[in-house]
Coordinates of C-alpha atoms and ligand atoms in Angstrom, one line a residue:
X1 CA 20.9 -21.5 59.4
X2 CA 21.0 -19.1 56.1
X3 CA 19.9 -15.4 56.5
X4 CA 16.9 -14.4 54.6
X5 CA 17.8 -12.9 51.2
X6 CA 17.6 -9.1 51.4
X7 CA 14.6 -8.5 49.2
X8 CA 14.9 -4.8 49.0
X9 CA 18.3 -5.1 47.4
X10 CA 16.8 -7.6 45.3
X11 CA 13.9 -5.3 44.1
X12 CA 15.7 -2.3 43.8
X13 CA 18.3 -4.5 41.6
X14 CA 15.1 -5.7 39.6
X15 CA 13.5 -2.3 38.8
X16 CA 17.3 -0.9 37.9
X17 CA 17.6 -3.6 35.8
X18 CA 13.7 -3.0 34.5
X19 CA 15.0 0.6 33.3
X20 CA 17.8 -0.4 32.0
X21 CA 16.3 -2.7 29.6
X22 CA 13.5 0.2 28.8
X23 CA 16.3 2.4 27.5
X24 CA 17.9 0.0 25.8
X25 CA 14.4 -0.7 23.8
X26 CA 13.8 3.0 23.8
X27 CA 17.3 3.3 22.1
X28 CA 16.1 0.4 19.4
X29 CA 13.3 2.1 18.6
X30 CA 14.7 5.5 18.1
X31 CA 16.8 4.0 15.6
X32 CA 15.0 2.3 13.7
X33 CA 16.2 -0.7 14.3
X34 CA 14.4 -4.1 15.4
X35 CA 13.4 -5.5 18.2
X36 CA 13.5 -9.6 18.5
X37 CA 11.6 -12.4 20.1
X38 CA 15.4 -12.7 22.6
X39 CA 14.8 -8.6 23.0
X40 CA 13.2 -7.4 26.6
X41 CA 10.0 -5.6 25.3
X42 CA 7.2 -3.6 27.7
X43 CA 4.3 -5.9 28.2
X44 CA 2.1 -3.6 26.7
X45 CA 4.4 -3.6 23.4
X46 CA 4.8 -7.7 23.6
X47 CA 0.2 -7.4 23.8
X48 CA -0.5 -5.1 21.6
X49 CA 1.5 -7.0 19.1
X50 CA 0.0 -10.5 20.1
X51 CA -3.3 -8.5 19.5
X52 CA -2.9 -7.2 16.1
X53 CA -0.6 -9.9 14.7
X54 CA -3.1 -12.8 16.2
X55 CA -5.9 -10.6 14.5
X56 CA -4.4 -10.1 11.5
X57 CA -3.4 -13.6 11.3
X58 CA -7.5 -14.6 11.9
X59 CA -8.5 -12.5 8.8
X60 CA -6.4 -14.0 6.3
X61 CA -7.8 -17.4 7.3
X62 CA -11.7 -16.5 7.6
X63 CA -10.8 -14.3 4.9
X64 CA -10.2 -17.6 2.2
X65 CA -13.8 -18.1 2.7
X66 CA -15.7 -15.4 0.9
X67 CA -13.8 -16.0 -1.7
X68 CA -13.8 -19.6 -1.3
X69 CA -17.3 -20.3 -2.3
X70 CA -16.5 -19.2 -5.6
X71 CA -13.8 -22.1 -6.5
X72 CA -16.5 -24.3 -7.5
X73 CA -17.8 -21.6 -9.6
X74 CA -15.4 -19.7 -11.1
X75 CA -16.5 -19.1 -14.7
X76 CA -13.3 -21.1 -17.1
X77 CA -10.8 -23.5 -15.6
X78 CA -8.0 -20.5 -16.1
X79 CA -10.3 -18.4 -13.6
X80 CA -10.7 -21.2 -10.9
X81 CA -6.7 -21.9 -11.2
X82 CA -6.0 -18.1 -9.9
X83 CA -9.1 -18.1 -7.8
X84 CA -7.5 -21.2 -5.8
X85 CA -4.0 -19.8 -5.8
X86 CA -5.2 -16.5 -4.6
X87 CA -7.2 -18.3 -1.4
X88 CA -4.1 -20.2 -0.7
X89 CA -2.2 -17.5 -0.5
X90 CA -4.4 -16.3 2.3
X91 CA -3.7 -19.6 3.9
X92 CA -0.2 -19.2 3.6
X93 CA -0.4 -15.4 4.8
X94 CA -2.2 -16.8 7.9
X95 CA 0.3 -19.1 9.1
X96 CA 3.1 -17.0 8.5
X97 CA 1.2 -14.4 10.8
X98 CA 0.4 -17.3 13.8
X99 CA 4.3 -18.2 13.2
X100 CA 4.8 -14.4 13.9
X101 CA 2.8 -14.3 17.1
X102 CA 4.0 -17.7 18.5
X103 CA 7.3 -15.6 18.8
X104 CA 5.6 -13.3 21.1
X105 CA 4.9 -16.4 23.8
X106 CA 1.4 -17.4 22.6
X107 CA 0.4 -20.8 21.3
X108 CA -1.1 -21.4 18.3
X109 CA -3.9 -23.5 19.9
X110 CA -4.6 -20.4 21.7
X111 CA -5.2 -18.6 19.0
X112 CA -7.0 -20.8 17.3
X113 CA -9.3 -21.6 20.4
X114 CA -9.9 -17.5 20.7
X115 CA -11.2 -17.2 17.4
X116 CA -13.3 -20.4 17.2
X117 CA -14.6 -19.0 21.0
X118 CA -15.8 -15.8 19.3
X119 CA -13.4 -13.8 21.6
X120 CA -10.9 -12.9 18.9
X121 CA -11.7 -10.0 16.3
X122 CA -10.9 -10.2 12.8
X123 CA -11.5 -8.2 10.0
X124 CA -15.4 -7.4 9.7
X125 CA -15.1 -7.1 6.0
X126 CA -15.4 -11.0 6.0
X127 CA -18.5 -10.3 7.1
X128 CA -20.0 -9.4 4.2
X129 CA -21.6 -12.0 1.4
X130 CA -20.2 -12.8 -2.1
X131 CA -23.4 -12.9 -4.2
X132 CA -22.0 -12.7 -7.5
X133 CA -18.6 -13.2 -9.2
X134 CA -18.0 -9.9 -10.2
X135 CA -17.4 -10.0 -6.0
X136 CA -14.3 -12.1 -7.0
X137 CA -13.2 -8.6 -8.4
X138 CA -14.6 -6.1 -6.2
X139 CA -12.8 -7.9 -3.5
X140 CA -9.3 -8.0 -5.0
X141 CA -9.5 -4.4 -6.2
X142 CA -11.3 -2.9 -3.4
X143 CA -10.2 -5.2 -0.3
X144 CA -6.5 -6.6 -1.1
X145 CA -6.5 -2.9 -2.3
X146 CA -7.3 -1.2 1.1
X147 CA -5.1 -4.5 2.6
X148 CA -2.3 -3.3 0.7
X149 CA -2.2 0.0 1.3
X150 CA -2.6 -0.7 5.2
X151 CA 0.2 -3.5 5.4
X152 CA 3.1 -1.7 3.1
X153 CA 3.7 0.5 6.2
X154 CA 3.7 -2.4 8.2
X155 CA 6.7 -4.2 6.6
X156 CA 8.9 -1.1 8.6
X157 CA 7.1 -2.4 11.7
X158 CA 9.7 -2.1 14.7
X159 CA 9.2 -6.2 15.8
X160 CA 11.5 -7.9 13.3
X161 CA 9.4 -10.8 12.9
X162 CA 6.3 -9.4 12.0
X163 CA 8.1 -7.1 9.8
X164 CA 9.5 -9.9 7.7
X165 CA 6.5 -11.4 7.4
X166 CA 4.6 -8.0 5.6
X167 CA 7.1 -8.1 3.1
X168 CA 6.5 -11.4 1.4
X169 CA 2.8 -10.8 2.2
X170 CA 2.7 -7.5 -0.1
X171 CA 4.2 -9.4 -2.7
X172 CA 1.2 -11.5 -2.5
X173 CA -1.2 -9.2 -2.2
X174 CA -0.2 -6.8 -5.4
X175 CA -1.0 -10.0 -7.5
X176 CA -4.1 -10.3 -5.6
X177 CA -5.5 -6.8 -6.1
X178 CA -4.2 -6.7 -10.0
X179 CA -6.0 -9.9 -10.3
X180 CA -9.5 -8.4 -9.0
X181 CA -8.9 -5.2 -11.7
X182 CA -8.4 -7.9 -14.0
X183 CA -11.8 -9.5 -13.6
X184 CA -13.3 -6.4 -12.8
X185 CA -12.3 -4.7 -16.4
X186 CA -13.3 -7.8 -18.2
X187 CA -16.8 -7.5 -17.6
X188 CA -16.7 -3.9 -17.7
X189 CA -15.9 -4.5 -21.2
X190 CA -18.5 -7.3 -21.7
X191 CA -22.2 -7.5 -21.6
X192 CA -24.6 -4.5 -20.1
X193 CA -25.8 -7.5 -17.8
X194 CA -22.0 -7.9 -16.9
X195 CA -21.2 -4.0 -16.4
X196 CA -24.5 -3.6 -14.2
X197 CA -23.1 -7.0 -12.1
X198 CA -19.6 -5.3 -11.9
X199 CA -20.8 -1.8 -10.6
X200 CA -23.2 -3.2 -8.6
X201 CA -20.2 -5.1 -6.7
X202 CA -17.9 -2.1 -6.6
X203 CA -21.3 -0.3 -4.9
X204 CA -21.8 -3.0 -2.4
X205 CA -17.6 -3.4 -1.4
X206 CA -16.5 0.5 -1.6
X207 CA -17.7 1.6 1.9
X208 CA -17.3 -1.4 3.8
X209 CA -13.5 -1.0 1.9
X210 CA -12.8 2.3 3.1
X211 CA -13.9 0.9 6.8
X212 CA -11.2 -1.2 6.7
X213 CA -9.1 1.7 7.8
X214 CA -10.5 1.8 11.2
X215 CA -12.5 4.5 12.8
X216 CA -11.7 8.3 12.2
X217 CA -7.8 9.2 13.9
X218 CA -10.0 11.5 16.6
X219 CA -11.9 8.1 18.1
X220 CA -9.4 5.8 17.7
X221 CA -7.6 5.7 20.8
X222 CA -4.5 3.0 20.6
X223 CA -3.2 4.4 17.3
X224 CA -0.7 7.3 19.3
X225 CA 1.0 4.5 21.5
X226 CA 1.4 2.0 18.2
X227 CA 2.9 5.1 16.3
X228 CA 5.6 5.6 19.1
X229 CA 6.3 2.0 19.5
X230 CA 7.0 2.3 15.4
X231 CA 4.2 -0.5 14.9
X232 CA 1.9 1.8 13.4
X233 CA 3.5 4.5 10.5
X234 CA 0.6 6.2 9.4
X235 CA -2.8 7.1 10.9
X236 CA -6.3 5.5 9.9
X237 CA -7.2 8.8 7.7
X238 CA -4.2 9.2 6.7
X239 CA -3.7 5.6 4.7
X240 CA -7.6 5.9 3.9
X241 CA -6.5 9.3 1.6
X242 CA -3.8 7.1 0.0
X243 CA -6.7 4.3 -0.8
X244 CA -8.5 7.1 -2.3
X245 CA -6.3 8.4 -4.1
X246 CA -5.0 5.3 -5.6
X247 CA -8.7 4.2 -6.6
X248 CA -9.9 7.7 -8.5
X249 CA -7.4 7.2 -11.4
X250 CA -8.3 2.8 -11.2
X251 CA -11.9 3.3 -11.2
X252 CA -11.6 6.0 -14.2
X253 CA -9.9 2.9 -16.7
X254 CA -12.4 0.4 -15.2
X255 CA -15.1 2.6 -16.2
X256 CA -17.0 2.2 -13.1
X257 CA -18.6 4.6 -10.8
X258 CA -17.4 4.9 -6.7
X259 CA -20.7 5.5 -4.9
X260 CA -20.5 8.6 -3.2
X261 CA -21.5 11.9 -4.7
X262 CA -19.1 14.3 -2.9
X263 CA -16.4 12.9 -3.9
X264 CA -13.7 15.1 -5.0
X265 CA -10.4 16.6 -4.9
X266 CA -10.1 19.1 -2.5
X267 CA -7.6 21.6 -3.9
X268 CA -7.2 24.5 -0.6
X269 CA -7.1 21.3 1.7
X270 CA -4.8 19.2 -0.2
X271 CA -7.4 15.8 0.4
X272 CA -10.1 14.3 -0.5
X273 CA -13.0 15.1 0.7
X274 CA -16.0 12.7 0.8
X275 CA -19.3 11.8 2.5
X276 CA -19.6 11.1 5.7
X277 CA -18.8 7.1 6.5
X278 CA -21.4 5.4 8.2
X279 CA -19.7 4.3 11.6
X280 CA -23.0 2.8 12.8
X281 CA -22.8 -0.2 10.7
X282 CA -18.9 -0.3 10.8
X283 CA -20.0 -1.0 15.1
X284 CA -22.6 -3.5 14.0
X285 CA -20.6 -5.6 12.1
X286 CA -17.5 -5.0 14.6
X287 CA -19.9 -6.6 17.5
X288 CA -20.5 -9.4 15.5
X289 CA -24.3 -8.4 13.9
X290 CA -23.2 -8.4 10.0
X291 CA -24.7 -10.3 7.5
X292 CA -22.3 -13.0 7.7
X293 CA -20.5 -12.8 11.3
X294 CA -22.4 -16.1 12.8
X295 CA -21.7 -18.4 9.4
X296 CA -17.8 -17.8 9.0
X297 CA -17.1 -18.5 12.7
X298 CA -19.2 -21.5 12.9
X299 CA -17.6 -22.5 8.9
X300 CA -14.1 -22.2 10.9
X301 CA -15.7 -23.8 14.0
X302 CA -16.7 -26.8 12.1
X303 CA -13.4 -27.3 10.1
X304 CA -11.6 -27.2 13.0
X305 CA -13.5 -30.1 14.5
X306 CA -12.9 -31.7 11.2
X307 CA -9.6 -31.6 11.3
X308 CA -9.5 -32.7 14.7
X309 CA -8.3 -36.4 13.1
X310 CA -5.6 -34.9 11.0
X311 CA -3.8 -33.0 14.4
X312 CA -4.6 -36.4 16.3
X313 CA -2.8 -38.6 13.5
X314 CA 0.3 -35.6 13.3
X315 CA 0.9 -36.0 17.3
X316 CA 0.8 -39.9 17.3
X317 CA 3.1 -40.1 14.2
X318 CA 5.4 -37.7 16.2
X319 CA 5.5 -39.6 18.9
X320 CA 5.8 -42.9 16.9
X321 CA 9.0 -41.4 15.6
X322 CA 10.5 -40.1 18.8
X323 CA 10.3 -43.4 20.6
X324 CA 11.5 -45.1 17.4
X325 CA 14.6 -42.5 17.8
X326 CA 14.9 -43.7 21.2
X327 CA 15.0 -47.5 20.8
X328 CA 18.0 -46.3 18.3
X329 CA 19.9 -44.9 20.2
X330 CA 18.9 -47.4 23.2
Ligands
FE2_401 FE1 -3.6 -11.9 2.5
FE2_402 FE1 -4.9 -11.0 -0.4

């Protein structure tokens, strides 16, 4: 007969062990250095990072479709060629991101399943319509903009992978954004018709822009924990004052207007001061009542279940192969 294991040795062997590996991620994180998909991480670090990356990941790919109307209609063959090679890069941005995640013990079908279920978030300026192509410019100026400005930080994240990731995507997305000035200071220097279309996109795109940053640093409560854990570098206000500041000096060579009248330097507080943002429709759009929420999930919905053939085909071909591989070696 065997003796019962002696489970208080056992857990107070566990919970040494437990702090041991806290310090020894403490000690990562203190300096500077990376934590790995093999590294022990707190649950709470391994979550929050599903979270974001898994969100992030979800933007890029609902955000190819505001843009993606326009393919069709981009104004010269030279326009649609970028056009399709800037939503591609979104594509490409997205998988690196599930790739990312995936490291963190979630499956890609479970991401995918979240966001077609309406439980995973994404960001709500996707939300919003593309009416005109001047949007095409407004969106890379304004949006891959505010992205970049929010993900340059990012490639110093403390987990490795995501990390690696933010640095090819910020490659990307400077091309993106100089390709929206582009557009945006052609028809600033065109037509009255195409000025008035232009300014009239940069009025629609600013505020919903500056959202992007997240509510004000007093309301937004998981930002202090993703600072210590070296996820998060700056704070929301913080990289919304860099966004500002990069788009007062932009918008002056472009030659169009940001719509807000208090706009200004503020010399004694060393930051721009502007109106107040409105944060009720920012929670509109967040719960899923924007203009656009219910068409890109069911757009996503329905090309999932139109690809369903394609993921069928891949995982009988694989499995075509492997018994072949088999009978070989058999
Ligand atoms: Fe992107
Ligand atoms: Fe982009």
């Amino acid at each position: 007969m065997t003796t019962a294991p002696d489970l208080t040795a056992v857990t107070a062997g566990s919970a040494d062990d437990t702090a041991a590996e806290q310090a020894a991620f403490d000690a990562l994180i203190d300096a500077e250095q990376r934590i790995e998909p093999r590294d022990w991480m707190p649950e709470g670090y391994r979550k929050t990072l599903i979270r974001q990356i898994s969100q992030h990941a979800h933007s890029e790919i609902i955000g190819m479709q505001p843009e993606g109307t326009w393919i069709t209609r981009a104004p010269s063959l030279k326009r649609k060629a970028i056009l399709l090679a800037k939503v591609q890069d979104e594509a490409g941005h997205g998988l690196y991101l599930y790739s990312a995640a995936q490291t963190l013990g979630i499956t890609r079908d479970e991401m995918t399943q979240q966001l077609i279920d309406g439980r995973a978030k994404y960001s709500s300026i996707f939300n919003y319509p593309t009416p005109t192509w001047a949007d095409m410019g407004a969106i890379g100026w304004l949006v891959d903009g505010a992205a970049i400005c929010n993900q340059v930080p990012l490639c110093r994240a403390s987990y490795g992978p995501y990390g690696r990731a933010m640095v090819r995507i910020c490659k990307e997305e400077s091309f993106h954004q100089r390709q929206g000035f582009e557009i945006l200071l052609t028809l600033m220097q065109g037509t009255a018709a195409q000025r008035a279309m232009a300014q009239d996109s940069v009025d629609r795109w600013y505020w919903p822009s500056l959202m992007m940053f997240g509510p004000p640093d007093e309301s937004s409560p998981n930002s202090a924990q993703s600072m210590a854990w070296k996820i998060k570098r700056f704070s929301n206000d913080e990289l919304r004052q860099r966004f500002i500041g990069m788009l007062v000096p932009q918008a002056e060579i472009l030659g169009v207007t940001l719509p807000d009248p208090e706009l200004r330097w503020d010399e004694a507080a060393q930051r721009w001061h502007t109106s107040e943002i409105d944060w009720t429709e920012f929670h509109e759009v967040l719960a899923g009542r924007g203009p656009m929420n219910a068409a890109r999930l069911q757009h996503r919905r329905a090309a999932h279940e139109d690809g369903a053939w394609v993921r069928e085909a891949a995982v009988a071909y694989a499995r075509r192969q492997a018994e072949k591989t088999e009978r070989a070696v058999a």
